[in-house]
Coordinates of N, CA, C and O in Angstrom, one line a residue:
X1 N 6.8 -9.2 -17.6 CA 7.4 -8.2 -16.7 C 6.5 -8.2 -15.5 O 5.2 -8.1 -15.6
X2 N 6.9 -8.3 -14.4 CA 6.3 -8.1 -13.0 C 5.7 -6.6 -12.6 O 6.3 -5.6 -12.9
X3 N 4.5 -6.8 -11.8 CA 4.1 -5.6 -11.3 C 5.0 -4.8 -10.8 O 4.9 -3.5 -10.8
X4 N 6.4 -5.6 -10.0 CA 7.3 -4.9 -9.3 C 7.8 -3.9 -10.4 O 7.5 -2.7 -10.4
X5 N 8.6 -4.5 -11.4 CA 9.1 -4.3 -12.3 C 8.3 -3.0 -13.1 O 8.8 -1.9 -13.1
X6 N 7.6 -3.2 -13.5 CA 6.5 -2.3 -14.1 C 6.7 -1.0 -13.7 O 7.1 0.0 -14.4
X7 N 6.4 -1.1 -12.5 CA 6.2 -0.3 -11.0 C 7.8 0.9 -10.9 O 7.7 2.1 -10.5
X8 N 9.0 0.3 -11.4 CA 10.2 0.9 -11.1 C 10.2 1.5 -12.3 O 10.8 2.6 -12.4
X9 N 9.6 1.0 -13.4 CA 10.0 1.9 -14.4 C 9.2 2.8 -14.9 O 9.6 3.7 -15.6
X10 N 8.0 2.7 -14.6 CA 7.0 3.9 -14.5 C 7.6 4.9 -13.3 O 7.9 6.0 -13.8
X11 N 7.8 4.8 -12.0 CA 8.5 5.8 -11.3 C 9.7 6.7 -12.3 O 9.6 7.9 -12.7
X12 N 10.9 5.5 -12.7 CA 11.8 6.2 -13.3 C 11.4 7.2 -14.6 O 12.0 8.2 -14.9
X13 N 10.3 6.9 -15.1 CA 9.8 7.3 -15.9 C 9.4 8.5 -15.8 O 9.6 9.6 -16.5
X14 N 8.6 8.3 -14.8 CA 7.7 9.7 -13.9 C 9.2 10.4 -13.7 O 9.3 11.3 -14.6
X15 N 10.2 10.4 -12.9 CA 11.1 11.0 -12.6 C 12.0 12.1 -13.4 O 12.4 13.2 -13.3
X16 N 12.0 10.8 -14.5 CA 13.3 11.9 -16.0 C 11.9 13.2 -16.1 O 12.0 14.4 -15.8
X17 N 10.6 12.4 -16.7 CA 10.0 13.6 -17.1 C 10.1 14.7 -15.9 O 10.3 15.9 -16.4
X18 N 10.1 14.7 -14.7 CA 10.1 15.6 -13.9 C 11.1 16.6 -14.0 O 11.0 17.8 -14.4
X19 N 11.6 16.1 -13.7 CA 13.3 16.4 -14.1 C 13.3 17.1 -15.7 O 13.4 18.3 -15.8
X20 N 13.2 16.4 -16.6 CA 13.5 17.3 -17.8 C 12.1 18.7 -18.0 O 12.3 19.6 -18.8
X21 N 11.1 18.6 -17.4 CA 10.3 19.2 -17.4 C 10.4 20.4 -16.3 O 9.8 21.4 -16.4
X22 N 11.1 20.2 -15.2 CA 11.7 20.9 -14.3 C 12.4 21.9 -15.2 O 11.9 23.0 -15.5
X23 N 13.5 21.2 -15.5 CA 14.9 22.0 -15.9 C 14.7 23.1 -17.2 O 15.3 24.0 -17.6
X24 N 13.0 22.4 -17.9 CA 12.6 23.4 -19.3 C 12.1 24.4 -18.8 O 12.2 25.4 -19.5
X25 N 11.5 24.6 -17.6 CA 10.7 25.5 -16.8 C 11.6 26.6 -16.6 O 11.6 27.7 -17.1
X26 N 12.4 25.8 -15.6 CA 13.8 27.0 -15.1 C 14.4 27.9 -16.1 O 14.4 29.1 -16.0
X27 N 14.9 27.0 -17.1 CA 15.2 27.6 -18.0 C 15.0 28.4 -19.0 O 15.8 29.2 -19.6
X28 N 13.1 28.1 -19.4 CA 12.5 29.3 -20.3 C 11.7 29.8 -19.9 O 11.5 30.9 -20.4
X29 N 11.0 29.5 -19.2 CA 9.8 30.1 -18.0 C 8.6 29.8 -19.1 O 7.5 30.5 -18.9
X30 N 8.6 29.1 -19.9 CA 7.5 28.4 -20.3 C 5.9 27.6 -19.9 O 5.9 26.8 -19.0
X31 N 5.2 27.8 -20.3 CA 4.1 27.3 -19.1 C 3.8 26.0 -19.6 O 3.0 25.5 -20.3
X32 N 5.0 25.5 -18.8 CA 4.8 23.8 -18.4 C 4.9 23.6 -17.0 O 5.3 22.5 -16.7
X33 N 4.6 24.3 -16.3 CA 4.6 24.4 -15.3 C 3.8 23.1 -14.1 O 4.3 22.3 -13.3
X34 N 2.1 23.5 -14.7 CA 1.0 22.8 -14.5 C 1.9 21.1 -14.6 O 1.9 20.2 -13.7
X35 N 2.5 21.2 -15.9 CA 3.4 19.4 -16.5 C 4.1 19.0 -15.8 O 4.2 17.8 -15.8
X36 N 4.8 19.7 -14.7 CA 5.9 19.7 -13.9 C 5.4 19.4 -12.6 O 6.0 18.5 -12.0
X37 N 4.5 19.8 -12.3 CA 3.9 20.0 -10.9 C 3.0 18.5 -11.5 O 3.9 17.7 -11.5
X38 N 2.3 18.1 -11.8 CA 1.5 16.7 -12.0 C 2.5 15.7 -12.1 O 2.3 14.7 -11.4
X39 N 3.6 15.8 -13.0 CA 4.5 14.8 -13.2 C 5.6 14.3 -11.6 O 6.3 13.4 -11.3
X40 N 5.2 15.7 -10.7 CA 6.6 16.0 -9.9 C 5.4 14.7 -8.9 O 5.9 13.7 -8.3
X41 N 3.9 15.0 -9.1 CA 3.0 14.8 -8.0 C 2.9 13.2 -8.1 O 3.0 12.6 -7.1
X42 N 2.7 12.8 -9.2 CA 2.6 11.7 -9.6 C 3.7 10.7 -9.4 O 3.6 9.6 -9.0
X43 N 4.8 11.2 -9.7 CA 6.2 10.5 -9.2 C 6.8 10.4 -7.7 O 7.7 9.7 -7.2
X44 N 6.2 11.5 -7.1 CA 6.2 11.3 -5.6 C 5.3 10.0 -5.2 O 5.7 9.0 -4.5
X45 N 3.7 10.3 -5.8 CA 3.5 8.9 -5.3 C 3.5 7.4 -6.0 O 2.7 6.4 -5.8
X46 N 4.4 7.5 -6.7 CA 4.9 6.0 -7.4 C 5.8 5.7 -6.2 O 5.8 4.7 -5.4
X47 N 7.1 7.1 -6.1 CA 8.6 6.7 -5.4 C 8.2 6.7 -4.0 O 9.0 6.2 -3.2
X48 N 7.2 7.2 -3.5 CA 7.0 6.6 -2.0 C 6.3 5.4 -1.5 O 6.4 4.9 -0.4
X49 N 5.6 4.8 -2.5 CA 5.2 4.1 -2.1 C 6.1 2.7 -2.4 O 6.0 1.6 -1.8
X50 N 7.1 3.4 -3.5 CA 8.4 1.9 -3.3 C 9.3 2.3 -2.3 O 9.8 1.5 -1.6
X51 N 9.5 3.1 -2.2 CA 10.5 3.6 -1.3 C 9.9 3.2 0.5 O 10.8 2.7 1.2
X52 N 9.1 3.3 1.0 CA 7.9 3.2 2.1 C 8.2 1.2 2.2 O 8.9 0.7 3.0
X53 N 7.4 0.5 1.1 CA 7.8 -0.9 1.0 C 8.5 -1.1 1.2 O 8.5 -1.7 2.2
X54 N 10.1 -0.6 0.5 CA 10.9 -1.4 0.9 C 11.7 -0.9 2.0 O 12.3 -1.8 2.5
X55 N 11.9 0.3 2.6 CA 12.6 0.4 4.0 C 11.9 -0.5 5.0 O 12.7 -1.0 5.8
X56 N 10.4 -0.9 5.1 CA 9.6 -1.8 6.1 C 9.7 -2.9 5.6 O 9.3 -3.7 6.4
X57 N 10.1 -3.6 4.3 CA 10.4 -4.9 3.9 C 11.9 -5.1 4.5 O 12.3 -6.1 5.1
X58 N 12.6 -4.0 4.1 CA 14.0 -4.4 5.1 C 14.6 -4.2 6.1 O 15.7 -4.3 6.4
X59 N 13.3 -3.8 6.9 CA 13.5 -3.5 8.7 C 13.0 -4.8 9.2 O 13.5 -5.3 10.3
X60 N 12.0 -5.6 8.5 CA 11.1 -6.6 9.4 C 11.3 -7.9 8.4 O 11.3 -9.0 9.1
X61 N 11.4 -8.1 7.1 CA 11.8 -9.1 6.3 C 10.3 -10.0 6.8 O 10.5 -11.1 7.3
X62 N 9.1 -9.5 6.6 CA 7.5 -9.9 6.8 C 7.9 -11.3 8.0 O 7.7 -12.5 7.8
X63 N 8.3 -10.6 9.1 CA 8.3 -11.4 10.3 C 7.9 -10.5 11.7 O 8.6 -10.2 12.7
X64 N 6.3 -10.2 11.3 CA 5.9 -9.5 12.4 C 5.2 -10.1 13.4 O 4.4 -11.0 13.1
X65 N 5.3 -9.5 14.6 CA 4.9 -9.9 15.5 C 3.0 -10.0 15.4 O 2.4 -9.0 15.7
X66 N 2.2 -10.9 15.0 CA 1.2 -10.8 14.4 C -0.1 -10.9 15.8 O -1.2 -10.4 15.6
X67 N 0.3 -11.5 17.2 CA -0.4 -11.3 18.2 C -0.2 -9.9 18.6 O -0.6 -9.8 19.7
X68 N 0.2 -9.1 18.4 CA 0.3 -7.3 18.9 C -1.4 -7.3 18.9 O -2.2 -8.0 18.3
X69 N -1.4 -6.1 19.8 CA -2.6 -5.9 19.9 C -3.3 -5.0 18.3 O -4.4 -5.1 17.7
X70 N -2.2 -4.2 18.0 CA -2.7 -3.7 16.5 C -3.2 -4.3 15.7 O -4.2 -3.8 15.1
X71 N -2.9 -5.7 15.4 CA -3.3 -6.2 14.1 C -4.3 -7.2 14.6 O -4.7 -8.2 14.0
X72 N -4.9 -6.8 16.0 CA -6.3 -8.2 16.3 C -7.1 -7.6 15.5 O -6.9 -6.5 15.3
X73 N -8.3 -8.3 14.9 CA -9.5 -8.1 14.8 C -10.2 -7.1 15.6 O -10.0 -7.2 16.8
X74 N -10.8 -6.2 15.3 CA -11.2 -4.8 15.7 C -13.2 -5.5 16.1 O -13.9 -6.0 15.2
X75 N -13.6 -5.4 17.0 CA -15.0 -5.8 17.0 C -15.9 -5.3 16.0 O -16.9 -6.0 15.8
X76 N -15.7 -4.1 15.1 CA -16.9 -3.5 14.2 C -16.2 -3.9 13.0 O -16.4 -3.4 12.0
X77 N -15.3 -4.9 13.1 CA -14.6 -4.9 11.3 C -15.3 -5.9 10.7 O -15.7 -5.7 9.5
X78 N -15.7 -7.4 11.8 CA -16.5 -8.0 10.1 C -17.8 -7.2 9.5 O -17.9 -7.1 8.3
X79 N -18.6 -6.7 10.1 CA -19.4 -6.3 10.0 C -19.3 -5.2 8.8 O -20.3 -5.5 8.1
X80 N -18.7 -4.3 8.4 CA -17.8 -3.3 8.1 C -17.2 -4.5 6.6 O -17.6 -4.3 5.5
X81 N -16.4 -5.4 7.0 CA -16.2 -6.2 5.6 C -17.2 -6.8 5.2 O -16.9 -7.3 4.1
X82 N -18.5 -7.1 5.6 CA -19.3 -7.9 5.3 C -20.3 -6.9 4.4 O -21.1 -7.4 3.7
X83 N -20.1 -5.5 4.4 CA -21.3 -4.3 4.4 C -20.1 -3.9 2.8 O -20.7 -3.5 1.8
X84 N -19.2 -4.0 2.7 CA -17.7 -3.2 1.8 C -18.4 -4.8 1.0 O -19.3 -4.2 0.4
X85 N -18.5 -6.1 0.6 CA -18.1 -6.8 0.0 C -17.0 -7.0 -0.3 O -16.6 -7.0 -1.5
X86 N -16.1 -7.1 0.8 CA -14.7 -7.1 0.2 C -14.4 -8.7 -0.2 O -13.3 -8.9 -0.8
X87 N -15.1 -9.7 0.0 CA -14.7 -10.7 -0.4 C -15.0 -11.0 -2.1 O -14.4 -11.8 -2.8
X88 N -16.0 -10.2 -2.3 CA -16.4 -9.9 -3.6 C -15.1 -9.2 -4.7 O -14.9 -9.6 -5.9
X89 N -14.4 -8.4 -4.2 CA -13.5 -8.0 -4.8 C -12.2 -7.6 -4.3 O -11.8 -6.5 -4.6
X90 N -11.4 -8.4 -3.7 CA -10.4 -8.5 -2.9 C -9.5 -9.2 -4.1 O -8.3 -8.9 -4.2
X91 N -10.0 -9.9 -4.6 CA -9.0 -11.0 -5.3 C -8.5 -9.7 -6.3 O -7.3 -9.6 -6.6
X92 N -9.3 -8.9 -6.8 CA -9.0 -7.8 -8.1 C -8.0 -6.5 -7.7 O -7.8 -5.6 -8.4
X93 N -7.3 -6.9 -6.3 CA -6.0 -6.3 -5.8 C -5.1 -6.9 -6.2 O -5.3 -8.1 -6.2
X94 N -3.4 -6.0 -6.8 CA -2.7 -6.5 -7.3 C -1.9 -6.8 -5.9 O -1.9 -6.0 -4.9
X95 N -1.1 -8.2 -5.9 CA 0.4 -7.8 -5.1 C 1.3 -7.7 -5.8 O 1.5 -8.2 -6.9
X96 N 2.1 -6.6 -4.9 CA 3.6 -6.2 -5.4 C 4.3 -7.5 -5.2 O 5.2 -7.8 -6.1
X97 N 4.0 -8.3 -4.1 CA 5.6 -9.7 -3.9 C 4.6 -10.7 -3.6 O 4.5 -11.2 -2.5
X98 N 3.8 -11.2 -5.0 CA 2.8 -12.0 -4.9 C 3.0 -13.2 -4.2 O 2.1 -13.9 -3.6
X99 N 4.7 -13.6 -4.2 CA 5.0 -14.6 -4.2 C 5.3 -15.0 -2.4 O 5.5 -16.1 -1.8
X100 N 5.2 -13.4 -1.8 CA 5.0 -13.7 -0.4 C 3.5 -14.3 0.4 O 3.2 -14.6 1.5
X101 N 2.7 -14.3 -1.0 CA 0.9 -14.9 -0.1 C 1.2 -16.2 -0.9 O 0.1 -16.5 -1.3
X102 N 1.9 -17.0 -1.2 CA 1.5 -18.5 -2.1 C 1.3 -19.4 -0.8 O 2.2 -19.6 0.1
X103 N 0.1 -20.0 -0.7 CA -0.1 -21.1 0.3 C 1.0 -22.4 -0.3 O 1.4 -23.4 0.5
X104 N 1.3 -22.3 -1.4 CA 2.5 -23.7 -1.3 C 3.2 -23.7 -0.7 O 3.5 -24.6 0.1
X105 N 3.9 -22.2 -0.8 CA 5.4 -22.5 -0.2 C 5.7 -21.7 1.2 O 6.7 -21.6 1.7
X106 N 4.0 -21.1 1.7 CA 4.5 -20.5 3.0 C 3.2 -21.2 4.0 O 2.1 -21.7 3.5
X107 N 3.6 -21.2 5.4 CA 3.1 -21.8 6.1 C 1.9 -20.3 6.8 O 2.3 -19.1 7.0
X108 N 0.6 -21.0 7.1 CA -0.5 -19.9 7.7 C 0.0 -19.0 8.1 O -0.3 -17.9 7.7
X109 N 1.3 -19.1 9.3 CA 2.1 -18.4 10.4 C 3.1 -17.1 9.2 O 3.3 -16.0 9.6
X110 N 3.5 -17.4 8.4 CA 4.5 -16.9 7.6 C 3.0 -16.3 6.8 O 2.6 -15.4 7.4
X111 N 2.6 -16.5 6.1 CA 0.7 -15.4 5.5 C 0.7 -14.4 6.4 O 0.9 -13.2 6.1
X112 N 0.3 -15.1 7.8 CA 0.0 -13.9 8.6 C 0.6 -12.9 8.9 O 0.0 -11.8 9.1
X113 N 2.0 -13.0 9.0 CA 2.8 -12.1 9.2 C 3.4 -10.9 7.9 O 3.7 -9.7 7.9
X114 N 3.3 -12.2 6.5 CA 3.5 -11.3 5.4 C 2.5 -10.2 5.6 O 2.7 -9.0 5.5
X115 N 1.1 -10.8 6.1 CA -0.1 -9.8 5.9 C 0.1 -9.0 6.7 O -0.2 -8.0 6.2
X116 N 0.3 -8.7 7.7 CA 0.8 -8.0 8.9 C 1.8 -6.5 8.1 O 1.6 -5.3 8.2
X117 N 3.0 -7.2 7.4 CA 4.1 -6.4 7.1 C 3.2 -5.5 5.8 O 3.4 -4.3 5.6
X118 N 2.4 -6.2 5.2 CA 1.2 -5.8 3.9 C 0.9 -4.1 4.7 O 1.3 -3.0 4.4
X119 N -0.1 -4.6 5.9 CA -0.6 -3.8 6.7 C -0.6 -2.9 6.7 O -1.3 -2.0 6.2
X120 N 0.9 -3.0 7.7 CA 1.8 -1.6 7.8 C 2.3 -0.9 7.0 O 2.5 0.2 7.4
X121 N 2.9 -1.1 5.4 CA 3.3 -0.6 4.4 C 2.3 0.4 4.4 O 2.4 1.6 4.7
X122 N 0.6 -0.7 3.6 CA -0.1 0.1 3.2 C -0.9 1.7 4.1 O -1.5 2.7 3.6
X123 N -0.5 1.3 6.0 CA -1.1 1.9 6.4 C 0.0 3.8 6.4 O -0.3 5.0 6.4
X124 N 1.1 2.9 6.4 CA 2.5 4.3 6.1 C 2.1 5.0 5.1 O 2.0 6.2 5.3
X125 N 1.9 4.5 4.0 CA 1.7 4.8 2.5 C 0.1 5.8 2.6 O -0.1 6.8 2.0
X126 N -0.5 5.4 3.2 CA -2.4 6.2 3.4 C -1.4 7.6 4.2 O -1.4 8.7 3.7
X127 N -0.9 7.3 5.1 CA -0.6 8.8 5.5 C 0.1 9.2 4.8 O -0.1 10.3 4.4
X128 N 1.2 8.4 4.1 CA 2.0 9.4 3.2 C 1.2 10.3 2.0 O 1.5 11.3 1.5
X129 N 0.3 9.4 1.8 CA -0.3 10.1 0.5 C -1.2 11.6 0.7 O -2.0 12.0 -0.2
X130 N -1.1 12.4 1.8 CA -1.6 13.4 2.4 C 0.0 14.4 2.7 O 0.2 15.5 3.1
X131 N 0.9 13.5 2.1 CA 1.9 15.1 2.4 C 1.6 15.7 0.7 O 2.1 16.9 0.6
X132 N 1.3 15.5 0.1 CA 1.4 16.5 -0.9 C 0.1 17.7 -0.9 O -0.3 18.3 -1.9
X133 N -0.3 17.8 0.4 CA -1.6 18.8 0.6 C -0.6 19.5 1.3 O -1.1 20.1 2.2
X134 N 0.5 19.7 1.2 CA 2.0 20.9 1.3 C 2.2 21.7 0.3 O 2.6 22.9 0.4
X135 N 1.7 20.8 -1.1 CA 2.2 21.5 -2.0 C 1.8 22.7 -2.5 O 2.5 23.5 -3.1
X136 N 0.2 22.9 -2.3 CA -0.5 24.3 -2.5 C 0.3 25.6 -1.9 O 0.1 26.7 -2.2
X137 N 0.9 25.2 -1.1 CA 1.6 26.7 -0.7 C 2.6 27.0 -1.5 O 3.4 27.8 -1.1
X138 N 2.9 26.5 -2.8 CA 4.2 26.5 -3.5 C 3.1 27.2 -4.6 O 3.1 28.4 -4.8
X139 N 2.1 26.0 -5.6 CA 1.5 26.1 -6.3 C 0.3 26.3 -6.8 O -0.3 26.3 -7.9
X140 N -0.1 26.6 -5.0 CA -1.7 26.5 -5.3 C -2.7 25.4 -5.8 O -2.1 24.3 -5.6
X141 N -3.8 25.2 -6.2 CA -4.5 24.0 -7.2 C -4.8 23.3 -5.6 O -4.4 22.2 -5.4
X142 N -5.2 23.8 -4.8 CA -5.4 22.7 -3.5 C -6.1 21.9 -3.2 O -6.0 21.1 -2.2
X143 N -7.9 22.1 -4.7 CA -8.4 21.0 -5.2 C -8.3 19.9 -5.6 O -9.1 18.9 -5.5
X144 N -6.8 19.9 -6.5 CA -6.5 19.0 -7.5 C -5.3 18.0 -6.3 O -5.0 16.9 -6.5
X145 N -4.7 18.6 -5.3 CA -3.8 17.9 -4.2 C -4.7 17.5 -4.0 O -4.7 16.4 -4.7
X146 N -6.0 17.6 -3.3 CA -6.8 16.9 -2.1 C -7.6 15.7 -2.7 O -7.5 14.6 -2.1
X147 N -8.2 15.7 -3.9 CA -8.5 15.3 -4.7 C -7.3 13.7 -5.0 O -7.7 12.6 -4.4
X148 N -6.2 13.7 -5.7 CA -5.5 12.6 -6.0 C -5.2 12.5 -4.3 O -6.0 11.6 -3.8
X149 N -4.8 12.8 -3.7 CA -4.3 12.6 -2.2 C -5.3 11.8 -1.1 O -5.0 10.9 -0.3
X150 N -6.6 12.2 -1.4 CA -7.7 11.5 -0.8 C -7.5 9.9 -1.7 O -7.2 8.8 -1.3
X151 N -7.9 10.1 -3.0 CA -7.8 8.8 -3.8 C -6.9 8.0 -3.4 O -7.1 6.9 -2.9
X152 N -5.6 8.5 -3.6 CA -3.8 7.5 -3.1 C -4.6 6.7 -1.9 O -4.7 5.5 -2.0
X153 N -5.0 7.3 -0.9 CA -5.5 7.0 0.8 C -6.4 5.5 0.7 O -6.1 4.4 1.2
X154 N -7.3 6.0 0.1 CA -8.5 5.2 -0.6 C -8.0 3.9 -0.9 O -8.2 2.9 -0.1
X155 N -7.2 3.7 -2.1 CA -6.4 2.8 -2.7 C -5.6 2.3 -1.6 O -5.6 1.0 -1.5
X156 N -5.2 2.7 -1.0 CA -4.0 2.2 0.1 C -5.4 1.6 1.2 O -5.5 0.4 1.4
X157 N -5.9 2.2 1.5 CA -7.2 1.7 2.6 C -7.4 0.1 2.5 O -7.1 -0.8 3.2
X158 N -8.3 0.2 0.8 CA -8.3 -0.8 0.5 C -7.7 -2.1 1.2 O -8.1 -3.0 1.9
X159 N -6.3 -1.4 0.4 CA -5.2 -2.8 0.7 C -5.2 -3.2 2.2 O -5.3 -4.4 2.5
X160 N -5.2 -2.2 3.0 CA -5.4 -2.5 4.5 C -6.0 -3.4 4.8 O -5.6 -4.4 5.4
X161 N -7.6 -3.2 4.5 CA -8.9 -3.4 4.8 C -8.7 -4.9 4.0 O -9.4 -5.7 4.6
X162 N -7.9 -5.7 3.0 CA -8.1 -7.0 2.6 C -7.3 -7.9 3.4 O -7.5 -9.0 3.7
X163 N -6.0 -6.8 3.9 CA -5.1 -7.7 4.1 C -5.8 -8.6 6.1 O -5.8 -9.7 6.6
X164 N -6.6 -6.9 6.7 CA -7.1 -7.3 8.1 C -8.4 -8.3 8.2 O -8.8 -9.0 9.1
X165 N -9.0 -8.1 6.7 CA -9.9 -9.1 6.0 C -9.2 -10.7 6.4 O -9.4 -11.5 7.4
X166 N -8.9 -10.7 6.0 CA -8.1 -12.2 5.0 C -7.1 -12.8 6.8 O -6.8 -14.0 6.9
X167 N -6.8 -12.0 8.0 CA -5.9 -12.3 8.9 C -7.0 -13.2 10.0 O -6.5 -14.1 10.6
X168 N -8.4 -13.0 10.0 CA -8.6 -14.0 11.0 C -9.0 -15.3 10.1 O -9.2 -16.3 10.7
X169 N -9.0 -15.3 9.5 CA -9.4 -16.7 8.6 C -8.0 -17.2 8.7 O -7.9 -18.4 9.1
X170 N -6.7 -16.1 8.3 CA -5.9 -17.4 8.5 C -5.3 -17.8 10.1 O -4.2 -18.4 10.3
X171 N -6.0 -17.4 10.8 CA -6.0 -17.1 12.2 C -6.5 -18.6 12.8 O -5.9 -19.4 13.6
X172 N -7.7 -18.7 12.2 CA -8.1 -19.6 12.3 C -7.9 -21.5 11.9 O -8.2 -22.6 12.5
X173 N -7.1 -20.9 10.1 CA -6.7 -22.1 10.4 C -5.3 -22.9 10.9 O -4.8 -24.0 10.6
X174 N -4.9 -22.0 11.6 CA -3.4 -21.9 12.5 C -4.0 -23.0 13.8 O -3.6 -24.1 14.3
X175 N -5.4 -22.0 14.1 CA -6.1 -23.1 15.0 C -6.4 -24.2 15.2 O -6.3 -25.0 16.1
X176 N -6.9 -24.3 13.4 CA -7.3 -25.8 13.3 C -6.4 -27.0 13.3 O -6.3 -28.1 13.8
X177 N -5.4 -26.0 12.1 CA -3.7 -26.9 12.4 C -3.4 -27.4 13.2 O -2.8 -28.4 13.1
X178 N -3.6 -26.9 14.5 CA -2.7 -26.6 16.0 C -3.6 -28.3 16.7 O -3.0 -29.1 17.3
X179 N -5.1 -28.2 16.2 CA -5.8 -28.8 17.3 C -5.6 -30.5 16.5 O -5.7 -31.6 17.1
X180 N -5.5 -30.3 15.5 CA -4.7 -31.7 14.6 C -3.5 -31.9 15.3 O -3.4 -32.6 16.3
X181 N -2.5 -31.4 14.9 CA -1.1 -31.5 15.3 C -0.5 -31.4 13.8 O 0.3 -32.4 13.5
X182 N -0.7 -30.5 12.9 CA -0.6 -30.6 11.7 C 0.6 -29.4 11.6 O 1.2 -29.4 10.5
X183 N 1.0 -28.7 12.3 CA 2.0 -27.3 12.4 C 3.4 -28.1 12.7 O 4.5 -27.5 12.9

């Protein structure tokens, strides 16, 4: 079974519980409350973060404009990746659409752009994972929002931080291609 896969059914999963744990609440005023509110929290950020994916996988179909000024190399970043060790543990990030980074079957130009579309998911997803510091006004616990909400960010950072990692290298060898005549 694929991470994708995995991924849909843990949400769905997260969801019924919500849902049936919702509906036990309303109906006996039982204190599952705390169950409902973690399950509701936790299934938000499974379903946004597929939901986020794939409206930006089917607005741009990983064919981004990869010279924008957004996605150059930032002057303080290698420095910054070199200080993070991200080459040290980059590889131990899962992809959701593994099969969009395979150097067999995609050309440097088509990498960069998947990584580009990578980017922007993950960088949607870091802000998204800050709307549930909303939910304290419902439930209170505004340690325990800030807390997973900071982490979600983190995790999503990451992914940023490999994909802006990994874009001048293949930057470069677009160049080298180019100065062969190998493209």
């Amino acid at each position: 079974m694929s991470l994708k896969t995995k991924l849909y059914v843990v949400t769905a999963i997260l969801g019924l519980s919500l849902l049936i744990l919702t509906l036990r609440y309303t109906h006996t005023k039982s204190p599952i409350l705390y169950a409902a509110v973690t399950s509701g929290t936790t299934f938000y950020h499974f379903a946004m973060r597929l939901l986020a994916g794939g409206l930006i996988h089917a607005a741009f179909h990983n064919r981004m404009v990869y010279t924008k000024k957004w996605f150059q190399e930032k002057p303080f970043e290698p420095a910054l990746y070199r200080a993070l060790r991200i080459k040290q543990w980059k590889k131990l990030l899962p992809a959701l659409n593994p099969e969009d980074f395979h150097t067999k079957t995609h050309s440097a130009s088509q990498l960069i752009q998947a990584s580009c579309q990578a980017e922007i998911v993950h960088e949607v997803i870091t802000v998204l994972s800050f709307i549930p510091l909303l939910f304290p006004i419902w439930f209170g616990s505004t340690g325990v929002f800030l807390i997973t909400s900071c982490l979600a960010a983190l995790l999503d950072a990451a992914f940023v931080m490999v994909q802006r990692y990994n874009r001048p290298r293949l930057l470069r060898l677009i160049q080298k291609q180019s100065k062969r005549g190998t493209i």
